[in-house]
Amino acid sequence: MSPLEPSRVQRPGAALAVVGRPIAENLRDVVPVAGVVGVFQLLVLREPFPDLGQTLVGLVAVVAGLTLFVQGLRLALFPLGDSMATSFARKGSVPWLLAFAFALGFGTTVAEPALIAVADEAGRARTLSGTGELDGGDYSLALRYVVAIAVGAAIALGVLRILKGWPIHRIIIGGYAITIALTPFAPNDAVGIAYDAGGVTTSTITVPLVAALGIGLSRSIRGRNPMLDGFGLIALASLVPILFVLLFGMAVG
Amino acid sequence: MPVVATSLTAGLAETVRGVLPIFCILAVFQFAVLRRKVPHARRVAAGAVMVVVGLALFIVGLETALFPIGRTMAEQLTDPEFLAGQGATAEGIEWWQYYWVFLFGAAISFATTLAEPALIAVGLKAEDVSGGTVRAWPLRVTIATGVSLSVALSMWRIVVGAPLLVFLIVGYVIVAALTTLAPKSIVPLAYDSGGVTTSTVTVPVVTALGLGLASTVPGRSELEHGFGVIALAVLFPMIAVMGYAQLSVVLGHRTAKRGRR
């Protein structure tokens, strides 16, 4: 067991004392980005950095932020997802668990800044072209709700899958087959938004929580294997929105 | 420095706004439905503050250090004069002359994927759940390789104007085939790795590159050709993770056989 395991850290003060090692690890995570940008800027484009001081300050902030974030994951998001999964399994109420799964997916997505940006952009393009039944503002709001409902439904479906022990590969392969089959029939701009939506729905806070939830559930339900049943929620959360947005695009034209 | 400080306040406000609904939902279900106290509540609260402050710092850092220069580089690298010498126009450029764009797309997306916080989280979980059989760093390098190949391919697709659907169909046939071949225990993790890669760091940089390219190459519309980049970046890591797992099984068998002789 590593010394960073949260079970050994009793007080927040103690947590701050052990960030030494992750800083080296997080440097390793960030150095490649700095390296690629540096090489291309200096050797390929042959231009100096416009504001080297600011870039360096930014990089320090990136490394410090990542270090804090990863430490916070181990202290808060992982144990929280885990303990809630165990409590739900003990409570044994499937409807409440599914409601929680839906709320988590819906709530984390509807306010996601990246989604708001994509939806507003789509709404503006629509106002300009003047197509379809909905006007730009309504379209953008409707789109946000469609994607958020899709993510909620995806997490709920994924949780139900863990409870029932359905194999993930049938759902994913089948789902993508339907998605690809629908693509030629959906309007072009909906296709663009749909495939982008799959990418913006998996936010940095949602992913660790949802992963901990799935793994926690598969650990506390007898007969489930965390490796086989615990993963798969994130995959569903990036598949179902594509499907829903394609259908939405076909419905409103 | 003051620029960073003001943008940090703004970044913190935005992160809190994004996180607030999540905390509300967690609180409602924890206290109203489960009716239980949070175990180690103070530690969890401290961790939550670290997550929020950390994410805000991370995003503000990206916005000062990486995103502006990434956007400028995307513009400069897709400029016809840079690609084919002075006086060149986009019409006269062959597809292979975009090689710096392909190389940059591959290199930067490899690097940004390694820095993706959501992927770091999944890597930690995978190492924990598999009991160390799956190690976080090699898993993330495999995924980053997948993303990197997908981005290079997407840039090529935009340049030649090949239809996205063909790539998606071929890709999913490969995913389906690998699903039946690869070790069962890696499949769900492989599927998840598709979704997590396209997040905070990678999407803005890669989108800027795709849009820059779509606006340079004659006859490409941003709307029709700019978007598929993310779709392929979700697909390729699945192939990479299952492919790598299958390859290690095959190589493992071969060494085991050799050992027996």
Coordinates of C-alpha atoms in Angstrom, one line a residue:
Chain A
M1 CA 0.0 0.0 0.0
S2 CA 1.4 3.4 -0.9
P3 CA 1.9 6.0 1.7
L4 CA -0.5 8.2 -0.2
E5 CA -3.5 5.9 0.4
P6 CA -6.2 8.2 2.0
S7 CA -6.9 5.7 4.8
R8 CA -3.6 6.6 6.4
V9 CA -4.2 10.3 6.2
Q10 CA -6.2 11.4 9.2
R11 CA -6.2 15.2 9.1
P12 CA -6.3 17.7 6.3
G13 CA -3.0 19.0 7.7
A14 CA -1.4 15.6 7.3
A15 CA -2.8 15.5 3.7
L16 CA -0.9 18.6 2.9
A17 CA 2.3 17.1 4.2
V18 CA 2.3 14.3 1.7
V19 CA 1.9 16.2 -1.6
G20 CA 5.7 16.0 -2.1
R21 CA 5.6 12.9 -4.4
P22 CA 2.7 13.8 -6.5
I23 CA 4.4 17.1 -7.5
A24 CA 7.1 15.1 -9.3
E25 CA 4.4 12.9 -10.9
N26 CA 2.4 15.9 -12.0
L27 CA 5.5 17.5 -13.5
R28 CA 5.9 14.3 -15.6
D29 CA 2.3 14.8 -16.7
V30 CA 2.7 18.4 -17.8
V31 CA 6.3 18.4 -19.1
P32 CA 5.3 16.8 -22.5
V33 CA 2.9 19.6 -23.3
A34 CA 5.5 22.3 -22.5
G35 CA 8.1 20.3 -24.5
V36 CA 5.9 20.0 -27.6
V37 CA 4.9 23.7 -27.6
G38 CA 8.5 24.7 -27.0
V39 CA 10.0 22.6 -29.8
F40 CA 7.4 23.7 -32.3
Q41 CA 7.6 27.3 -31.3
L42 CA 11.4 27.6 -31.3
L43 CA 12.5 25.0 -33.9
V44 CA 9.7 24.6 -36.4
L45 CA 8.1 28.1 -36.4
R46 CA 11.4 29.7 -35.3
E47 CA 9.7 32.3 -33.2
P48 CA 10.4 33.5 -29.7
F49 CA 7.7 33.1 -27.0
P50 CA 5.5 36.2 -27.0
D51 CA 5.4 36.4 -23.2
L52 CA 7.7 33.8 -21.7
G53 CA 7.2 35.0 -18.1
Q54 CA 3.4 34.6 -18.3
T55 CA 3.8 31.2 -19.9
L56 CA 6.0 30.0 -17.1
V57 CA 3.7 31.4 -14.4
G58 CA 0.8 29.6 -16.2
L59 CA 2.8 26.3 -16.3
V60 CA 3.5 26.6 -12.5
A61 CA -0.3 27.1 -12.0
V62 CA -1.0 24.0 -14.1
V63 CA 1.3 21.8 -12.1
A64 CA 0.1 23.2 -8.7
G65 CA -3.5 22.8 -9.8
L66 CA -3.0 19.2 -11.0
T67 CA -1.3 18.3 -7.7
L68 CA -4.1 19.7 -5.6
F69 CA -6.7 18.1 -7.8
V70 CA -5.2 14.6 -7.7
Q71 CA -4.8 14.9 -3.9
G72 CA -8.4 16.1 -3.6
L73 CA -9.5 13.1 -5.7
R74 CA -8.0 10.7 -3.2
L75 CA -9.4 12.5 -0.2
A76 CA -12.8 13.5 -1.4
L77 CA -14.2 12.3 -4.8
F78 CA -13.1 8.7 -4.7
P79 CA -14.1 8.0 -1.1
L80 CA -17.4 9.9 -1.5
G81 CA -18.4 8.0 -4.6
D82 CA -17.3 4.7 -3.0
S83 CA -19.2 5.3 0.3
M84 CA -22.4 6.4 -1.5
A85 CA -22.3 3.3 -3.6
T86 CA -21.9 1.1 -0.6
S87 CA -24.7 3.0 1.3
F88 CA -27.1 2.6 -1.7
A89 CA -26.3 -1.1 -2.0
R90 CA -27.0 -1.5 1.7
K91 CA -30.2 0.5 1.5
G92 CA -31.3 -1.8 -1.4
S93 CA -33.7 0.6 -3.1
V94 CA -33.2 0.3 -6.8
P95 CA -35.5 3.3 -7.7
W96 CA -33.6 5.7 -5.4
L97 CA -30.2 4.4 -6.8
L98 CA -31.4 5.0 -10.4
A99 CA -32.8 8.4 -9.4
F100 CA -29.4 9.3 -8.0
A101 CA -27.6 8.1 -11.1
F102 CA -29.9 10.1 -13.3
A103 CA -29.6 13.2 -11.2
L104 CA -25.8 12.9 -11.1
G105 CA -25.6 12.6 -14.9
F106 CA -28.2 15.3 -15.6
G107 CA -27.0 17.8 -12.9
T108 CA -23.3 17.6 -13.9
T109 CA -24.1 18.1 -17.6
V110 CA -26.8 20.7 -17.7
A111 CA -24.5 23.4 -16.2
E112 CA -21.3 22.2 -18.0
P113 CA -19.7 25.3 -19.5
A114 CA -18.4 23.4 -22.6
L115 CA -21.9 22.2 -23.4
I116 CA -23.4 25.7 -23.0
A117 CA -20.7 27.0 -25.4
V118 CA -21.5 24.3 -28.0
A119 CA -25.3 24.7 -27.6
D120 CA -25.1 28.5 -27.9
E121 CA -22.9 28.2 -31.0
A122 CA -25.4 25.8 -32.6
G123 CA -28.3 28.1 -31.7
R124 CA -26.6 31.1 -33.3
A125 CA -25.8 29.2 -36.5
R126 CA -29.5 28.3 -36.6
T127 CA -30.7 31.8 -36.2
L128 CA -28.4 32.9 -39.0
S129 CA -29.6 30.2 -41.4
G130 CA -33.2 30.5 -40.3
T131 CA -34.0 26.8 -40.7
G132 CA -36.3 24.5 -38.7
E133 CA -39.2 25.0 -36.4
L134 CA -37.4 26.2 -33.3
D135 CA -35.6 29.6 -33.2
G136 CA -32.0 29.8 -32.1
G137 CA -32.4 30.5 -28.3
D138 CA -35.0 27.7 -27.8
Y139 CA -32.9 25.4 -29.9
S140 CA -29.9 26.0 -27.8
L141 CA -31.8 25.5 -24.5
A142 CA -33.5 22.4 -25.8
L143 CA -30.2 21.0 -27.0
R144 CA -28.7 21.4 -23.5
Y145 CA -31.6 19.6 -21.9
V146 CA -31.5 16.8 -24.5
V147 CA -27.8 16.2 -23.8
A148 CA -28.3 16.4 -20.0
I149 CA -31.2 14.0 -20.1
A150 CA -29.1 11.7 -22.3
V151 CA -26.2 11.7 -19.8
G152 CA -28.6 11.1 -16.9
A153 CA -30.2 8.2 -18.8
A154 CA -26.8 6.8 -19.7
I155 CA -25.6 6.7 -16.0
A156 CA -28.9 5.2 -14.9
L157 CA -28.7 2.6 -17.6
G158 CA -25.1 1.9 -16.7
V159 CA -26.0 1.5 -13.0
L160 CA -28.9 -0.8 -13.9
R161 CA -26.5 -2.8 -16.0
I162 CA -24.2 -3.3 -13.0
L163 CA -27.2 -4.4 -10.9
K164 CA -28.3 -6.9 -13.5
G165 CA -24.9 -8.0 -14.7
W166 CA -25.6 -7.3 -18.4
P167 CA -22.4 -7.4 -20.5
I168 CA -21.3 -3.9 -21.4
H169 CA -20.0 -4.9 -24.9
R170 CA -23.4 -5.8 -26.2
I171 CA -24.8 -2.3 -25.2
I172 CA -21.8 -0.4 -26.5
I173 CA -21.4 -2.2 -29.8
G174 CA -25.2 -2.3 -30.4
G175 CA -25.5 1.4 -29.4
Y176 CA -22.8 2.5 -31.8
A177 CA -24.3 0.4 -34.6
I178 CA -27.6 2.2 -34.2
T179 CA -25.8 5.6 -34.0
I180 CA -23.8 5.0 -37.2
A181 CA -27.0 3.7 -38.9
L182 CA -28.9 6.9 -38.0
T183 CA -26.1 9.3 -38.9
P184 CA -26.9 9.5 -42.7
F185 CA -30.5 10.4 -41.9
A186 CA -29.9 13.2 -39.5
P187 CA -29.5 16.8 -40.6
N188 CA -25.8 17.8 -41.1
D189 CA -25.6 20.4 -38.3
A190 CA -27.1 17.9 -35.8
V191 CA -24.5 15.3 -36.8
G192 CA -21.7 17.8 -36.0
I193 CA -23.2 18.7 -32.6
A194 CA -24.0 15.1 -31.8
Y195 CA -20.5 13.9 -32.2
D196 CA -19.1 16.9 -30.3
A197 CA -21.6 16.4 -27.5
G198 CA -20.2 12.9 -26.8
G199 CA -16.9 14.6 -26.0
V200 CA -18.0 17.5 -23.8
T201 CA -20.2 15.5 -21.5
T202 CA -17.5 13.7 -19.5
S203 CA -16.3 16.5 -17.3
T204 CA -13.3 16.4 -15.0
I205 CA -15.3 16.2 -11.8
T206 CA -18.0 13.8 -13.1
V207 CA -15.5 11.2 -14.3
P208 CA -13.9 10.4 -11.0
L209 CA -17.2 10.4 -9.1
V210 CA -18.9 8.2 -11.7
A211 CA -16.0 5.8 -11.9
A212 CA -15.9 5.5 -8.1
L213 CA -19.7 4.9 -8.0
G214 CA -19.5 2.1 -10.6
I215 CA -16.6 0.4 -9.0
G216 CA -18.1 0.8 -5.5
L217 CA -21.4 -0.7 -6.6
S218 CA -19.7 -3.6 -8.3
R219 CA -17.7 -4.3 -5.2
S220 CA -20.7 -4.2 -2.8
I221 CA -23.0 -6.4 -4.9
R222 CA -22.3 -10.1 -4.7
G223 CA -21.3 -11.8 -8.0
R224 CA -20.1 -8.6 -9.6
N225 CA -16.4 -8.1 -10.6
P226 CA -15.2 -4.5 -10.4
M227 CA -13.0 -4.9 -13.5
L228 CA -15.8 -6.3 -15.6
D229 CA -18.8 -4.5 -14.2
G230 CA -17.3 -1.4 -12.5
F231 CA -16.1 0.3 -15.7
G232 CA -18.4 1.3 -18.6
L233 CA -20.4 4.2 -17.1
I234 CA -18.2 6.8 -18.8
A235 CA -18.4 4.9 -22.1
L236 CA -22.2 5.1 -22.0
A237 CA -22.1 8.7 -21.0
S238 CA -20.3 9.5 -24.2
L239 CA -22.4 7.2 -26.4
V240 CA -26.0 8.0 -25.4
P241 CA -25.8 11.8 -26.0
I242 CA -24.7 11.2 -29.6
L243 CA -27.8 9.0 -30.1
F244 CA -30.2 11.4 -28.4
V245 CA -28.9 14.5 -30.3
L246 CA -29.2 12.7 -33.7
L247 CA -32.8 11.8 -32.8
F248 CA -33.5 15.3 -31.6
G249 CA -32.0 16.7 -34.9
M250 CA -34.2 14.4 -36.9
A251 CA -37.3 15.4 -34.9
V252 CA -37.0 19.2 -35.1
G253 CA -35.4 19.2 -38.6
Chain B
M1 CA 1.1 38.4 -12.0
P2 CA -2.0 40.6 -11.4
V3 CA -3.4 39.2 -14.6
V4 CA -3.1 35.7 -13.2
A5 CA -4.7 36.8 -9.9
T6 CA -7.8 38.3 -11.5
S7 CA -8.3 35.4 -13.9
L8 CA -7.8 33.1 -10.9
T9 CA -10.8 34.7 -9.1
A10 CA -12.8 34.4 -12.3
G11 CA -11.7 30.8 -12.9
L12 CA -12.5 30.0 -9.3
A13 CA -16.0 31.5 -9.6
E14 CA -16.6 29.5 -12.8
T15 CA -15.3 26.2 -11.3
V16 CA -17.5 26.7 -8.2
R17 CA -20.5 27.4 -10.5
G18 CA -19.8 24.2 -12.4
V19 CA -19.3 22.1 -9.2
L20 CA -22.2 23.5 -7.2
P21 CA -25.0 21.4 -8.8
I22 CA -22.9 18.2 -8.3
F23 CA -22.4 19.0 -4.6
C24 CA -26.1 19.9 -4.2
I25 CA -27.1 16.5 -5.7
L26 CA -24.6 14.6 -3.5
A27 CA -25.8 16.5 -0.4
V28 CA -29.5 15.9 -1.1
F29 CA -29.0 12.2 -1.7
Q30 CA -26.5 11.7 1.2
F31 CA -28.6 13.5 3.8
A32 CA -32.3 13.2 2.6
V33 CA -32.3 9.8 1.0
L34 CA -29.5 7.8 2.5
R35 CA -29.7 9.7 5.8
R36 CA -26.2 9.0 6.7
K37 CA -23.3 11.1 7.9
V38 CA -20.4 11.3 5.5
P39 CA -17.6 9.2 6.8
H40 CA -14.5 11.3 7.6
A41 CA -16.5 14.4 6.8
R42 CA -13.7 16.9 7.5
R43 CA -11.2 15.1 5.3
V44 CA -13.8 14.9 2.5
A45 CA -14.5 18.6 2.8
A46 CA -10.8 19.5 2.7
G47 CA -10.4 17.2 -0.4
A48 CA -13.4 18.9 -2.1
V49 CA -11.8 22.3 -1.5
M50 CA -8.6 21.0 -3.0
V51 CA -10.4 19.6 -6.0
V52 CA -12.1 22.9 -6.7
V53 CA -9.1 25.2 -6.1
G54 CA -6.9 22.7 -8.0
L55 CA -9.1 22.6 -11.0
A56 CA -9.4 26.4 -11.1
L57 CA -5.6 26.8 -10.9
F58 CA -5.2 24.2 -13.6
I59 CA -7.7 25.8 -16.0
V60 CA -6.4 29.4 -15.4
G61 CA -2.8 28.0 -15.9
L62 CA -3.9 26.4 -19.2
E63 CA -5.6 29.6 -20.3
T64 CA -2.4 31.7 -19.7
A65 CA 0.2 29.2 -20.7
L66 CA -1.2 26.9 -23.3
F67 CA -4.4 27.9 -25.1
P68 CA -3.3 31.3 -26.5
I69 CA 0.0 30.0 -27.9
G70 CA -1.8 26.8 -29.1
R71 CA -4.2 28.9 -31.1
T72 CA -1.5 31.1 -32.6
M73 CA 0.5 28.0 -33.5
A74 CA -2.5 26.4 -35.1
E75 CA -3.0 29.5 -37.3
Q76 CA 0.7 29.7 -38.2
L77 CA 1.1 26.0 -39.0
T78 CA -1.9 26.0 -41.3
D79 CA -0.8 29.1 -43.1
P80 CA 0.0 28.2 -46.8
E81 CA 3.1 30.5 -46.8
F82 CA 4.6 28.5 -43.9
L83 CA 3.8 25.2 -45.5
A84 CA 5.0 25.8 -49.0
G85 CA 7.1 28.9 -49.0
Q86 CA 6.5 32.5 -49.7
G87 CA 3.8 33.5 -52.1
A88 CA 2.2 30.0 -51.9
T89 CA -1.6 29.8 -51.9
A90 CA -3.8 27.1 -50.4
E91 CA -4.8 25.9 -53.9
G92 CA -1.4 24.8 -54.9
I93 CA -0.6 22.7 -51.9
E94 CA -0.4 18.9 -52.0
W95 CA -1.8 16.9 -49.1
W96 CA 1.6 15.7 -47.9
Q97 CA 2.9 19.3 -47.6
Y98 CA 0.7 19.6 -44.5
Y99 CA 3.1 17.2 -42.7
W100 CA 3.9 19.8 -40.0
V101 CA 0.2 20.0 -39.2
F102 CA 0.0 16.2 -38.9
L103 CA 3.1 16.0 -36.8
F104 CA 2.0 18.8 -34.5
G105 CA -1.5 17.4 -34.2
A106 CA -0.1 14.0 -33.2
A107 CA 2.5 15.4 -30.8
I108 CA 0.3 18.0 -29.0
S109 CA -2.6 15.6 -28.5
F110 CA -0.3 12.9 -27.1
A111 CA 1.0 15.4 -24.6
T112 CA -2.3 17.0 -23.7
T113 CA -3.9 13.5 -23.1
L114 CA -1.2 12.7 -20.6
A115 CA -2.0 15.9 -18.7
E116 CA -5.8 15.2 -18.8
P117 CA -7.0 15.2 -15.1
A118 CA -10.0 12.9 -15.8
L119 CA -7.7 10.3 -17.3
I120 CA -5.3 10.5 -14.4
A121 CA -8.3 9.7 -12.2
V122 CA -9.3 6.7 -14.3
G123 CA -5.7 5.5 -14.4
L124 CA -5.5 5.6 -10.6
K125 CA -8.8 3.7 -10.3
A126 CA -7.8 1.1 -12.9
E127 CA -4.5 0.4 -11.1
D128 CA -6.4 0.1 -7.8
V129 CA -9.2 -2.2 -9.1
S130 CA -6.9 -4.5 -11.1
G131 CA -4.7 -5.0 -8.1
G132 CA -1.8 -3.5 -10.1
T133 CA -2.1 -5.7 -13.1
V134 CA -3.1 -2.7 -15.1
R135 CA -0.6 0.1 -14.4
A136 CA -1.7 3.7 -14.6
W137 CA 1.2 5.2 -16.6
P138 CA 1.4 2.6 -19.4
L139 CA -2.4 2.7 -19.7
R140 CA -2.3 6.5 -20.1
V141 CA 0.6 6.3 -22.6
T142 CA -1.3 3.7 -24.6
I143 CA -4.4 5.9 -24.6
A144 CA -2.4 9.0 -25.5
T145 CA -0.9 7.1 -28.5
G146 CA -4.4 6.2 -29.7
V147 CA -5.5 9.9 -29.4
S148 CA -2.4 11.0 -31.1
L149 CA -2.9 8.7 -34.1
S150 CA -6.5 9.7 -34.4
V151 CA -5.7 13.4 -34.4
A152 CA -3.1 13.0 -37.2
L153 CA -5.6 10.9 -39.2
S154 CA -8.3 13.5 -38.6
M155 CA -6.0 16.3 -39.9
W156 CA -5.3 14.2 -43.0
R157 CA -9.1 13.5 -43.4
I158 CA -9.8 17.3 -43.3
V159 CA -7.0 18.0 -45.9
V160 CA -8.2 15.4 -48.4
G161 CA -11.9 15.8 -47.5
A162 CA -12.6 12.2 -46.8
P163 CA -16.0 11.5 -45.3
L164 CA -16.1 10.9 -41.5
L165 CA -18.7 8.1 -41.7
V166 CA -16.4 5.7 -43.5
F167 CA -13.8 6.1 -40.7
L168 CA -16.4 5.6 -38.0
I169 CA -17.7 2.5 -39.6
V170 CA -14.3 0.9 -40.1
G171 CA -13.3 2.0 -36.6
Y172 CA -16.3 0.4 -35.0
V173 CA -15.8 -2.8 -36.9
I174 CA -12.3 -3.0 -35.5
V175 CA -13.6 -2.2 -32.0
A176 CA -16.2 -5.0 -32.4
A177 CA -13.6 -7.5 -33.6
L178 CA -11.1 -6.6 -30.8
T179 CA -13.9 -6.9 -28.3
T180 CA -14.3 -10.6 -29.1
L181 CA -10.5 -11.2 -29.2
A182 CA -9.1 -9.2 -26.3
P183 CA -8.9 -10.3 -22.7
K184 CA -12.5 -9.9 -21.3
S185 CA -11.4 -7.9 -18.2
I186 CA -9.8 -5.1 -20.2
V187 CA -12.9 -4.4 -22.5
P188 CA -15.0 -2.2 -20.1
L189 CA -11.9 -0.1 -19.2
A190 CA -11.0 0.2 -22.8
Y191 CA -14.5 1.5 -23.6
D192 CA -14.3 4.1 -20.8
S193 CA -10.9 5.3 -22.0
G194 CA -12.6 6.5 -25.1
G195 CA -14.8 8.9 -23.2
V196 CA -12.3 10.4 -20.8
T197 CA -9.7 11.4 -23.2
T198 CA -11.6 14.2 -24.8
S199 CA -11.8 16.6 -21.9
T200 CA -10.4 19.8 -20.4
V201 CA -7.0 20.0 -22.1
T202 CA -7.2 18.2 -25.4
V203 CA -10.5 19.4 -26.8
P204 CA -9.7 23.2 -27.0
V205 CA -6.3 22.7 -28.6
V206 CA -7.3 20.0 -31.1
T207 CA -10.5 21.9 -32.0
A208 CA -8.5 25.0 -32.7
L209 CA -6.2 23.0 -35.0
G210 CA -9.1 21.3 -36.8
L211 CA -10.9 24.6 -37.4
G212 CA -7.7 26.3 -38.5
L213 CA -7.2 23.6 -41.0
A214 CA -10.8 23.5 -42.2
S215 CA -10.7 27.3 -42.9
T216 CA -7.3 27.1 -44.8
V217 CA -7.9 24.1 -47.1
P218 CA -10.1 25.3 -50.0
G219 CA -13.5 23.7 -50.2
R220 CA -13.7 22.6 -46.5
S221 CA -16.5 24.0 -44.4
E222 CA -15.7 24.3 -40.7
L223 CA -19.1 22.9 -39.7
E224 CA -18.9 19.8 -41.9
H225 CA -15.2 18.9 -41.4
G226 CA -14.2 20.5 -38.1
F227 CA -16.2 18.3 -35.8
G228 CA -15.3 14.6 -36.5
V229 CA -12.0 15.1 -34.7
I230 CA -13.5 14.4 -31.3
A231 CA -15.5 11.4 -32.6
L232 CA -12.3 9.7 -33.8
A233 CA -10.4 10.7 -30.6
V234 CA -13.1 8.8 -28.7
L235 CA -12.8 5.7 -31.0
F236 CA -9.0 5.2 -31.2
P237 CA -8.1 4.9 -27.5
M238 CA -10.6 1.9 -27.3
I239 CA -8.7 0.2 -30.2
A240 CA -5.3 1.1 -28.7
V241 CA -6.1 -0.3 -25.2
M242 CA -7.7 -3.5 -26.4
G243 CA -5.0 -3.9 -29.1
Y244 CA -2.2 -3.4 -26.5
A245 CA -3.8 -5.9 -24.1
Q246 CA -4.2 -8.4 -26.9
L247 CA -0.6 -7.9 -28.1
S248 CA 0.8 -8.4 -24.6
V249 CA -1.2 -11.7 -24.3
V250 CA 0.1 -12.9 -27.7
L251 CA 3.7 -11.9 -26.8
G252 CA 3.3 -13.4 -23.3
H253 CA 2.3 -16.8 -24.9
R254 CA 5.2 -16.7 -27.2
T255 CA 7.7 -16.1 -24.4
A256 CA 6.0 -18.8 -22.3
K257 CA 6.4 -21.3 -25.1
R258 CA 10.0 -20.4 -25.6
G259 CA 10.6 -20.8 -21.9
R260 CA 9.2 -24.3 -22.0
R261 CA 11.5 -25.6 -24.7

